[in-house]
PDB file of C-alpha atoms in Angstrom:
ATOM      1  CA  MET A 291     137.316   8.280  24.813  1.00 94.00           C
ATOM      2  CA  ILE A 292     137.848   8.479  21.061  1.00 96.00           C
ATOM      3  CA  TYR A 293     138.694  11.949  19.741  1.00 96.00           C
ATOM      4  CA  LEU A 294     137.709  12.821  16.184  1.00 98.00           C
ATOM      5  CA  LYS A 295     140.124  15.193  14.451  1.00 98.00           C
ATOM      6  CA  THR A 296     139.350  18.140  12.216  1.00 98.00           C
ATOM      7  CA  ASP A 297     140.957  18.408   8.789  1.00 97.00           C
ATOM      8  CA  GLU A 298     143.355  21.010  10.200  1.00 98.00           C
ATOM      9  CA  GLU A 299     144.384  18.679  13.020  1.00 98.00           C
ATOM     10  CA  ILE A 300     144.892  15.818  10.592  1.00 98.00           C
ATOM     11  CA  GLU A 301     147.254  18.000   8.571  1.00 98.00           C
ATOM     12  CA  LEU A 302     149.307  18.687  11.711  1.00 98.00           C
ATOM     13  CA  LEU A 303     149.395  14.962  12.360  1.00 98.00           C
ATOM     14  CA  ARG A 304     150.475  14.431   8.753  1.00 98.00           C
ATOM     15  CA  GLU A 305     153.286  16.951   9.197  1.00 98.00           C
ATOM     16  CA  ASN A 306     154.526  15.038  12.240  1.00 98.00           C
ATOM     17  CA  ASN A 307     154.278  11.685  10.531  1.00 98.00           C
ATOM     18  CA  ILE A 308     156.126  12.867   7.435  1.00 98.00           C
ATOM     19  CA  LEU A 309     158.899  14.052   9.769  1.00 98.00           C
ATOM     20  CA  VAL A 310     158.915  10.600  11.373  1.00 98.00           C
ATOM     21  CA  SER A 311     159.269   9.056   7.894  1.00 98.00           C
ATOM     22  CA  LYS A 312     162.146  11.402   7.087  1.00 98.00           C
ATOM     23  CA  THR A 313     163.800  10.556  10.403  1.00 98.00           C
ATOM     24  CA  LEU A 314     163.499   6.835   9.720  1.00 98.00           C
ATOM     25  CA  ALA A 315     165.007   7.447   6.285  1.00 98.00           C
ATOM     26  CA  GLU A 316     167.949   9.272   7.843  1.00 98.00           C
ATOM     27  CA  VAL A 317     168.454   6.454  10.333  1.00 98.00           C
ATOM     28  CA  GLY A 318     168.141   3.883   7.544  1.00 98.00           C
ATOM     29  CA  ARG A 319     171.009   5.503   5.656  1.00 97.00           C
ATOM     30  CA  HIS A 320     173.293   4.729   8.602  1.00 98.00           C
ATOM     31  CA  ILE A 321     172.226   1.142   9.255  1.00 98.00           C
ATOM     32  CA  ARG A 322     175.161  -1.117   8.455  1.00 97.00           C
ATOM     33  CA  PRO A 323     177.355  -3.703  10.183  1.00 98.00           C
ATOM     34  CA  GLY A 324     179.445  -2.170  12.970  1.00 98.00           C
ATOM     35  CA  VAL A 325     177.017   0.623  13.879  1.00 98.00           C
ATOM     36  CA  THR A 326     175.635   0.662  17.420  1.00 98.00           C
ATOM     37  CA  THR A 327     171.976   1.240  18.154  1.00 98.00           C
ATOM     38  CA  LYS A 328     173.016   4.124  20.419  1.00 98.00           C
ATOM     39  CA  GLU A 329     174.613   5.856  17.429  1.00 98.00           C
ATOM     40  CA  LEU A 330     171.371   5.488  15.482  1.00 98.00           C
ATOM     41  CA  ASP A 331     169.439   6.970  18.388  1.00 98.00           C
ATOM     42  CA  SER A 332     171.703  10.024  18.466  1.00 98.00           C
ATOM     43  CA  ILE A 333     171.288  10.531  14.718  1.00 98.00           C
ATOM     44  CA  ALA A 334     167.502  10.477  15.119  1.00 98.00           C
ATOM     45  CA  GLU A 335     167.414  12.877  18.056  1.00 98.00           C
ATOM     46  CA  ASP A 336     169.621  15.406  16.266  1.00 98.00           C
ATOM     47  CA  PHE A 337     167.529  15.139  13.090  1.00 98.00           C
ATOM     48  CA  ILE A 338     164.200  15.554  14.908  1.00 98.00           C
ATOM     49  CA  ARG A 339     165.377  18.598  16.867  1.00 98.00           C
ATOM     50  CA  ALA A 340     166.922  20.168  13.762  1.00 98.00           C
ATOM     51  CA  HIS A 341     163.487  20.055  12.142  1.00 98.00           C
ATOM     52  CA  GLY A 342     161.700  21.893  14.944  1.00 98.00           C
ATOM     53  CA  ALA A 343     160.256  18.942  16.830  1.00 98.00           C
ATOM     54  CA  VAL A 344     161.159  16.988  19.934  1.00 98.00           C
ATOM     55  CA  PRO A 345     161.457  13.201  20.265  1.00 98.00           C
ATOM     56  CA  ALA A 346     158.094  11.974  21.551  1.00 98.00           C
ATOM     57  CA  PHE A 347     159.553   8.787  23.043  1.00 98.00           C
ATOM     58  CA  LEU A 348     162.338  10.397  25.090  1.00 98.00           C
ATOM     59  CA  GLY A 349     161.176  10.364  28.710  1.00 97.00           C
ATOM     60  CA  TYR A 350     157.769   8.889  27.825  1.00 97.00           C
ATOM     61  CA  GLN A 351     156.807   6.899  30.922  1.00 96.00           C
ATOM     62  CA  GLY A 352     160.514   6.949  31.719  1.00 96.00           C
ATOM     63  CA  PHE A 353     161.805   5.595  28.388  1.00 97.00           C
ATOM     64  CA  PRO A 354     165.468   6.656  28.138  1.00 98.00           C
ATOM     65  CA  ALA A 355     165.900   7.189  24.382  1.00 98.00           C
ATOM     66  CA  SER A 356     164.480   8.833  21.257  1.00 98.00           C
ATOM     67  CA  LEU A 357     163.983   5.582  19.351  1.00 98.00           C
ATOM     68  CA  CYS A 358     162.859   2.085  20.192  1.00 98.00           C
ATOM     69  CA  ILE A 359     165.358  -0.151  18.366  1.00 98.00           C
ATOM     70  CA  SER A 360     164.617  -3.873  18.428  1.00 98.00           C
ATOM     71  CA  VAL A 361     167.056  -6.360  16.875  1.00 98.00           C
ATOM     72  CA  ASN A 362     166.211  -9.847  15.576  1.00 98.00           C
ATOM     73  CA  GLU A 363     164.165 -11.652  18.274  1.00 98.00           C
ATOM     74  CA  GLN A 364     163.326  -8.363  19.989  1.00 98.00           C
ATOM     75  CA  VAL A 365     159.772  -7.483  18.951  1.00 98.00           C
ATOM     76  CA  VAL A 366     159.444  -3.899  20.190  1.00 98.00           C
ATOM     77  CA  HIS A 367     160.660  -1.348  22.755  1.00 98.00           C
ATOM     78  CA  GLY A 368     164.344  -2.225  22.578  1.00 98.00           C
ATOM     79  CA  ILE A 369     166.527   0.352  24.332  1.00 98.00           C
ATOM     80  CA  PRO A 370     169.380   1.750  22.198  1.00 98.00           C
ATOM     81  CA  SER A 371     172.800   0.826  23.584  1.00 98.00           C
ATOM     82  CA  SER A 372     176.467   1.400  22.811  1.00 98.00           C
ATOM     83  CA  LYS A 373     176.910  -2.306  23.512  1.00 97.00           C
ATOM     84  CA  CYS A 374     174.482  -3.394  20.783  1.00 98.00           C
ATOM     85  CA  VAL A 375     176.538  -3.545  17.571  1.00 98.00           C
ATOM     86  CA  LEU A 376     174.689  -4.435  14.380  1.00 98.00           C
ATOM     87  CA  LYS A 377     176.050  -7.265  12.262  1.00 98.00           C
ATOM     88  CA  GLU A 378     175.468  -8.609   8.763  1.00 98.00           C
ATOM     89  CA  GLY A 379     172.175 -10.494   8.543  1.00 98.00           C
ATOM     90  CA  ASP A 380     170.437  -8.748  11.449  1.00 98.00           C
ATOM     91  CA  ILE A 381     167.020  -7.177  11.115  1.00 98.00           C
ATOM     92  CA  VAL A 382     166.233  -4.023  13.058  1.00 98.00           C
ATOM     93  CA  SER A 383     162.811  -2.605  13.925  1.00 98.00           C
ATOM     94  CA  VAL A 384     163.107   1.157  14.426  1.00 98.00           C
ATOM     95  CA  ASP A 385     160.101   2.845  16.045  1.00 98.00           C
ATOM     96  CA  CYS A 386     160.129   6.660  16.064  1.00 98.00           C
ATOM     97  CA  GLY A 387     157.920   9.407  17.474  1.00 98.00           C
ATOM     98  CA  THR A 388     157.865  13.185  17.170  1.00 98.00           C
ATOM     99  CA  PHE A 389     156.007  15.950  18.985  1.00 98.00           C
ATOM    100  CA  MET A 390     155.473  19.209  17.127  1.00 98.00           C
ATOM    101  CA  LYS A 391     152.765  21.875  17.082  1.00 98.00           C
ATOM    102  CA  GLY A 392     150.783  20.064  19.756  1.00 98.00           C
ATOM    103  CA  PHE A 393     150.515  16.714  17.957  1.00 98.00           C
ATOM    104  CA  VAL A 394     152.398  13.438  17.750  1.00 98.00           C
ATOM    105  CA  GLY A 395     153.858  11.364  14.927  1.00 98.00           C
ATOM    106  CA  ASP A 396     154.500   7.633  15.346  1.00 98.00           C
ATOM    107  CA  SER A 397     155.732   5.038  12.873  1.00 98.00           C
ATOM    108  CA  ALA A 398     158.020   2.021  12.642  1.00 98.00           C
ATOM    109  CA  TYR A 399     160.000   0.241   9.929  1.00 98.00           C
ATOM    110  CA  THR A 400     162.065  -2.942   9.929  1.00 98.00           C
ATOM    111  CA  PHE A 401     165.436  -2.662   8.202  1.00 98.00           C
ATOM    112  CA  ALA A 402     167.800  -5.356   6.952  1.00 98.00           C
ATOM    113  CA  VAL A 403     171.465  -5.087   7.895  1.00 98.00           C
ATOM    114  CA  GLY A 404     173.216  -6.109   4.691  1.00 96.00           C
ATOM    115  CA  GLU A 405     172.027  -9.420   3.264  1.00 96.00           C
ATOM    116  CA  VAL A 406     169.541 -11.371   5.360  1.00 97.00           C
ATOM    117  CA  ALA A 407     168.390 -14.978   5.047  1.00 98.00           C
ATOM    118  CA  ALA A 408     165.580 -15.627   2.568  1.00 98.00           C
ATOM    119  CA  GLU A 409     163.193 -16.813   5.299  1.00 98.00           C
ATOM    120  CA  VAL A 410     163.830 -13.606   7.272  1.00 98.00           C
ATOM    121  CA  ARG A 411     163.277 -11.468   4.193  1.00 98.00           C
ATOM    122  CA  GLN A 412     159.945 -13.235   3.687  1.00 98.00           C
ATOM    123  CA  LEU A 413     158.953 -12.446   7.284  1.00 98.00           C
ATOM    124  CA  MET A 414     159.647  -8.765   6.646  1.00 98.00           C
ATOM    125  CA  GLU A 415     157.701  -8.746   3.382  1.00 98.00           C
ATOM    126  CA  VAL A 416     154.686 -10.585   4.790  1.00 98.00           C
ATOM    127  CA  THR A 417     154.567  -8.299   7.845  1.00 98.00           C
ATOM    128  CA  LYS A 418     154.554  -5.245   5.606  1.00 98.00           C
ATOM    129  CA  GLU A 419     151.870  -6.828   3.421  1.00 98.00           C
ATOM    130  CA  ALA A 420     149.793  -7.453   6.554  1.00 98.00           C
ATOM    131  CA  LEU A 421     150.110  -3.758   7.386  1.00 98.00           C
ATOM    132  CA  TYR A 422     148.809  -2.791   3.943  1.00 98.00           C
ATOM    133  CA  LYS A 423     145.937  -5.260   4.160  1.00 98.00           C
ATOM    134  CA  GLY A 424     144.942  -3.955   7.599  1.00 98.00           C
ATOM    135  CA  THR A 425     145.232  -0.354   6.425  1.00 98.00           C
ATOM    136  CA  ALA A 426     142.889  -1.009   3.487  1.00 98.00           C
ATOM    137  CA  GLN A 427     140.128  -1.735   6.034  1.00 98.00           C
ATOM    138  CA  ALA A 428     140.573   1.609   7.852  1.00 98.00           C
ATOM    139  CA  LYS A 429     137.588   3.394   6.376  1.00 97.00           C
ATOM    140  CA  ALA A 430     134.518   4.929   7.931  1.00 98.00           C
ATOM    141  CA  GLY A 431     131.779   2.382   8.541  1.00 98.00           C
ATOM    142  CA  ASN A 432     134.121  -0.520   9.174  1.00 98.00           C
ATOM    143  CA  ARG A 433     135.153  -1.662  12.638  1.00 98.00           C
ATOM    144  CA  VAL A 434     138.519  -2.091  14.302  1.00 98.00           C
ATOM    145  CA  GLY A 435     138.026  -5.851  14.023  1.00 98.00           C
ATOM    146  CA  ASP A 436     138.078  -5.560  10.233  1.00 98.00           C
ATOM    147  CA  VAL A 437     141.577  -4.084  10.440  1.00 98.00           C
ATOM    148  CA  SER A 438     142.683  -6.635  13.029  1.00 98.00           C
ATOM    149  CA  ALA A 439     141.366  -9.649  11.144  1.00 98.00           C
ATOM    150  CA  ALA A 440     143.005  -8.571   7.880  1.00 98.00           C
ATOM    151  CA  VAL A 441     146.400  -8.419   9.610  1.00 98.00           C
ATOM    152  CA  GLN A 442     145.935 -11.724  11.415  1.00 98.00           C
ATOM    153  CA  GLU A 443     144.638 -13.665   8.437  1.00 98.00           C
ATOM    154  CA  HIS A 444     147.540 -12.679   6.207  1.00 98.00           C
ATOM    155  CA  ALA A 445     150.267 -13.321   8.781  1.00 98.00           C
ATOM    156  CA  GLU A 446     148.860 -16.629   9.942  1.00 98.00           C
ATOM    157  CA  SER A 447     148.432 -17.865   6.356  1.00 98.00           C
ATOM    158  CA  PHE A 448     152.242 -18.058   6.316  1.00 98.00           C
ATOM    159  CA  GLY A 449     152.377 -19.861   9.665  1.00 98.00           C
ATOM    160  CA  TYR A 450     153.636 -16.846  11.586  1.00 98.00           C
ATOM    161  CA  GLY A 451     152.771 -15.904  15.164  1.00 98.00           C
ATOM    162  CA  VAL A 452     150.728 -12.733  15.749  1.00 98.00           C
ATOM    163  CA  VAL A 453     151.634 -11.008  19.016  1.00 98.00           C
ATOM    164  CA  ARG A 454     148.664 -10.615  21.359  1.00 98.00           C
ATOM    165  CA  GLU A 455     150.086  -8.580  24.256  1.00 97.00           C
ATOM    166  CA  LEU A 456     150.769  -5.403  22.245  1.00 98.00           C
ATOM    167  CA  GLU A 457     148.617  -3.459  19.803  1.00 98.00           C
ATOM    168  CA  GLY A 458     148.185  -0.337  17.736  1.00 98.00           C
ATOM    169  CA  HIS A 459     146.346   2.694  19.077  1.00 98.00           C
ATOM    170  CA  GLY A 460     144.707   6.017  18.438  1.00 98.00           C
ATOM    171  CA  LEU A 461     146.990   9.001  17.789  1.00 98.00           C
ATOM    172  CA  GLY A 462     146.557  12.711  18.322  1.00 98.00           C
ATOM    173  CA  ARG A 463     147.719  15.171  20.932  1.00 98.00           C
ATOM    174  CA  LYS A 464     148.840  12.120  22.894  1.00 97.00           C
ATOM    175  CA  MET A 465     150.813   9.179  21.605  1.00 96.00           C
ATOM    176  CA  HIS A 466     148.401   6.567  22.865  1.00 97.00           C
ATOM    177  CA  GLU A 467     144.716   7.335  22.535  1.00 98.00           C
ATOM    178  CA  ASP A 468     141.626   5.184  22.138  1.00 98.00           C
ATOM    179  CA  PRO A 469     140.845   2.929  20.428  1.00 98.00           C
ATOM    180  CA  GLY A 470     143.281   0.073  20.800  1.00 98.00           C
ATOM    181  CA  VAL A 471     143.985  -1.638  17.475  1.00 98.00           C
ATOM    182  CA  PRO A 472     144.927  -5.315  17.993  1.00 98.00           C
ATOM    183  CA  ASN A 473     146.596  -7.342  15.266  1.00 98.00           C
ATOM    184  CA  TYR A 474     144.116 -10.179  15.721  1.00 98.00           C
ATOM    185  CA  GLY A 475     140.343 -10.291  15.951  1.00 97.00           C
ATOM    186  CA  ALA A 476     137.046 -10.873  14.217  1.00 97.00           C
ATOM    187  CA  ARG A 477     135.579  -8.915  11.334  1.00 97.00           C
ATOM    188  CA  GLY A 478     132.591  -6.771  12.240  1.00 97.00           C
ATOM    189  CA  ARG A 479     133.652  -6.499  15.898  1.00 97.00           C
ATOM    190  CA  GLY A 480     135.191  -3.705  17.940  1.00 97.00           C
ATOM    191  CA  PRO A 481     134.751   0.079  17.873  1.00 98.00           C
ATOM    192  CA  LEU A 482     133.150   1.652  14.818  1.00 98.00           C
ATOM    193  CA  LEU A 483     135.605   3.534  12.605  1.00 98.00           C
ATOM    194  CA  LYS A 484     134.423   7.086  11.992  1.00 98.00           C
ATOM    195  CA  GLU A 485     135.512   9.971   9.783  1.00 98.00           C
ATOM    196  CA  GLY A 486     138.225  11.919  11.624  1.00 98.00           C
ATOM    197  CA  MET A 487     139.643   9.064  13.683  1.00 98.00           C
ATOM    198  CA  VAL A 488     143.424   8.666  13.469  1.00 98.00           C
ATOM    199  CA  ILE A 489     144.875   5.288  14.347  1.00 98.00           C
ATOM    200  CA  CYS A 490     148.246   3.593  14.316  1.00 98.00           C
ATOM    201  CA  ILE A 491     148.208   0.142  12.731  1.00 98.00           C
ATOM    202  CA  GLU A 492     151.335  -1.812  13.639  1.00 98.00           C
ATOM    203  CA  PRO A 493     151.651  -5.523  12.943  1.00 98.00           C
ATOM    204  CA  MET A 494     154.152  -7.258  15.244  1.00 98.00           C
ATOM    205  CA  ILE A 495     154.706 -10.631  13.633  1.00 98.00           C
ATOM    206  CA  ASN A 496     156.951 -13.463  14.819  1.00 98.00           C
ATOM    207  CA  MET A 497     158.555 -16.091  12.611  1.00 98.00           C
ATOM    208  CA  GLY A 498     157.697 -18.751  15.196  1.00 98.00           C
ATOM    209  CA  THR A 499     155.376 -18.781  18.190  1.00 97.00           C
ATOM    210  CA  LYS A 500     153.207 -15.794  19.033  1.00 98.00           C
ATOM    211  CA  ALA A 501     154.429 -15.968  22.650  1.00 98.00           C
ATOM    212  CA  VAL A 502     156.619 -13.152  23.939  1.00 98.00           C
ATOM    213  CA  VAL A 503     158.725 -12.412  27.006  1.00 98.00           C
ATOM    214  CA  PHE A 504     159.036  -9.042  28.749  1.00 97.00           C
ATOM    215  CA  GLU A 505     162.693  -8.509  29.653  1.00 97.00           C
ATOM    216  CA  GLN A 506     163.926  -7.340  33.043  1.00 95.00           C
ATOM    217  CA  ASP A 507     164.824  -3.870  31.736  1.00 96.00           C
ATOM    218  CA  GLY A 508     161.097  -3.115  31.909  1.00 95.00           C
ATOM    219  CA  TRP A 509     160.820  -2.279  28.216  1.00 98.00           C
ATOM    220  CA  THR A 510     162.209  -4.807  25.747  1.00 98.00           C
ATOM    221  CA  VAL A 511     159.798  -7.438  24.439  1.00 98.00           C
ATOM    222  CA  ARG A 512     161.254 -10.487  22.668  1.00 98.00           C
ATOM    223  CA  THR A 513     159.943 -13.697  21.152  1.00 98.00           C
ATOM    224  CA  ARG A 514     159.836 -16.598  23.591  1.00 98.00           C
ATOM    225  CA  ASP A 515     161.448 -18.975  21.087  1.00 98.00           C
ATOM    226  CA  ARG A 516     164.047 -16.345  20.100  1.00 98.00           C
ATOM    227  CA  LYS A 517     163.102 -16.508  16.443  1.00 98.00           C
ATOM    228  CA  PRO A 518     163.059 -13.165  14.559  1.00 98.00           C
ATOM    229  CA  ALA A 519     160.169 -10.708  14.637  1.00 98.00           C
ATOM    230  CA  ALA A 520     159.229  -7.888  12.263  1.00 98.00           C
ATOM    231  CA  HIS A 521     157.310  -4.676  12.977  1.00 98.00           C
ATOM    232  CA  TYR A 522     155.921  -1.970  10.697  1.00 98.00           C
ATOM    233  CA  GLU A 523     153.606   0.906  11.615  1.00 98.00           C
ATOM    234  CA  PHE A 524     151.422   3.412   9.778  1.00 98.00           C
ATOM    235  CA  ALA A 525     149.513   6.392  11.129  1.00 98.00           C
ATOM    236  CA  VAL A 526     146.193   6.455   9.266  1.00 98.00           C
ATOM    237  CA  ALA A 527     143.329   8.949   9.172  1.00 98.00           C
ATOM    238  CA  VAL A 528     139.929   7.312   8.682  1.00 98.00           C
ATOM    239  CA  ARG A 529     137.931   8.803   5.831  1.00 96.00           C
ATOM    240  CA  LYS A 530     134.616   7.901   4.245  1.00 94.00           C
ATOM    241  CA  SER A 531     136.486   7.496   0.967  1.00 95.00           C
ATOM    242  CA  GLY A 532     139.010   5.133   2.537  1.00 96.00           C
ATOM    243  CA  PRO A 533     142.264   5.224   4.507  1.00 98.00           C
ATOM    244  CA  ASP A 534     144.375   8.387   4.394  1.00 98.00           C
ATOM    245  CA  VAL A 535     147.888   7.185   5.254  1.00 98.00           C
ATOM    246  CA  LEU A 536     149.831   9.937   7.028  1.00 98.00           C
ATOM    247  CA  THR A 537     153.095   7.986   7.027  1.00 98.00           C
ATOM    248  CA  ASP A 538     155.205   7.807   3.843  1.00 98.00           C
ATOM    249  CA  PHE A 539     157.297   4.646   3.485  1.00 98.00           C
ATOM    250  CA  SER A 540     158.426   5.758   0.015  1.00 98.00           C
ATOM    251  CA  ILE A 541     160.706   8.328   1.687  1.00 98.00           C
ATOM    252  CA  ILE A 542     162.361   5.541   3.680  1.00 98.00           C
ATOM    253  CA  GLU A 543     162.619   3.110   0.791  1.00 98.00           C
ATOM    254  CA  GLN A 544     164.083   5.684  -1.567  1.00 97.00           C
ATOM    255  CA  ALA A 545     166.767   6.437   1.019  1.00 96.00           C
ATOM    256  CA  ILE A 546     167.788   2.836   1.669  1.00 94.00           C
ATOM    257  CA  ASN A 547     167.614   1.685  -1.953  1.00 89.00           C
ATOM    258  CA  ASN A 548     169.839   4.416  -3.382  1.00 78.00           C
TER     259      ASN A 548
END
C-alpha cells in the first residue's frame, strides 16, 4: 500500500533527511587513506545520536552497523569492518539512515578516496547525473517508469550496467514502503506518482556488466566482473509543481571540497 504524506509529515521526513546529509558530510570529512570503514561507522553513529536521532540501519533485519559502506566493486550493503582499510584511489558508497520523531531518513553518496582514475570519476559523475535525471521525473501525474527510464537511459548511454536486483523505494514511518522504484523500465508504466508520495531514488550503476553477486555474509552485493560501482540516493517528495528533494547534497559537497 502506498501512503500519501501530509505537509507536516513531509517536513519531518525533510528534517530526517537533512540530518542524513549532515551525517554523510561528517563522514566525508574523515574519508582518507588509512581510515577503516568501522571507524567511519562509529563517527556516524555518534553524530546521529548526538543530534537526537537513532541509526535506522542498526539492527534493521539484523544488519550489524549504522552505515552501509561499499568499496569499489561492492555495490551496496557493505558491512563496516576494522579490517577494511581505505586506500588512495578507492571509491566508497556510504548509505545512511536515521529515525527521529517517528519518521525515517535515507540517502547515499559515493566518495573518492584521494585521487581516483579518470574512468572511475566519470562513473561517479554519470551515476549522479542519472539520479538528477530520474529525480526530475518525480512529479505528480508521471509514473514510476518515467523515473526508472530516465536513470536507465542516461547510464546505458555511457555503456554502464544498471543493476536489476535492487531498487529504490517509498519512505515514511518505515524505511522501505511501496512503491518500489527500479533503475530501469519503460516510460508511462508503473504506479502513478501522486502529490504526497515520498520515494527514494537510488541509481546503482556498474562500470561493466549489470550482473551482481550476493556475498556469503548475507548483505554485501558486488559486481560479478569486479569492476567498480557507484551509488547515490535522494529522498524526494512528489509535488504537482515538481520534485521536492528532501536530501541536500550541497551540505556534503561543501564539507568534502573545503
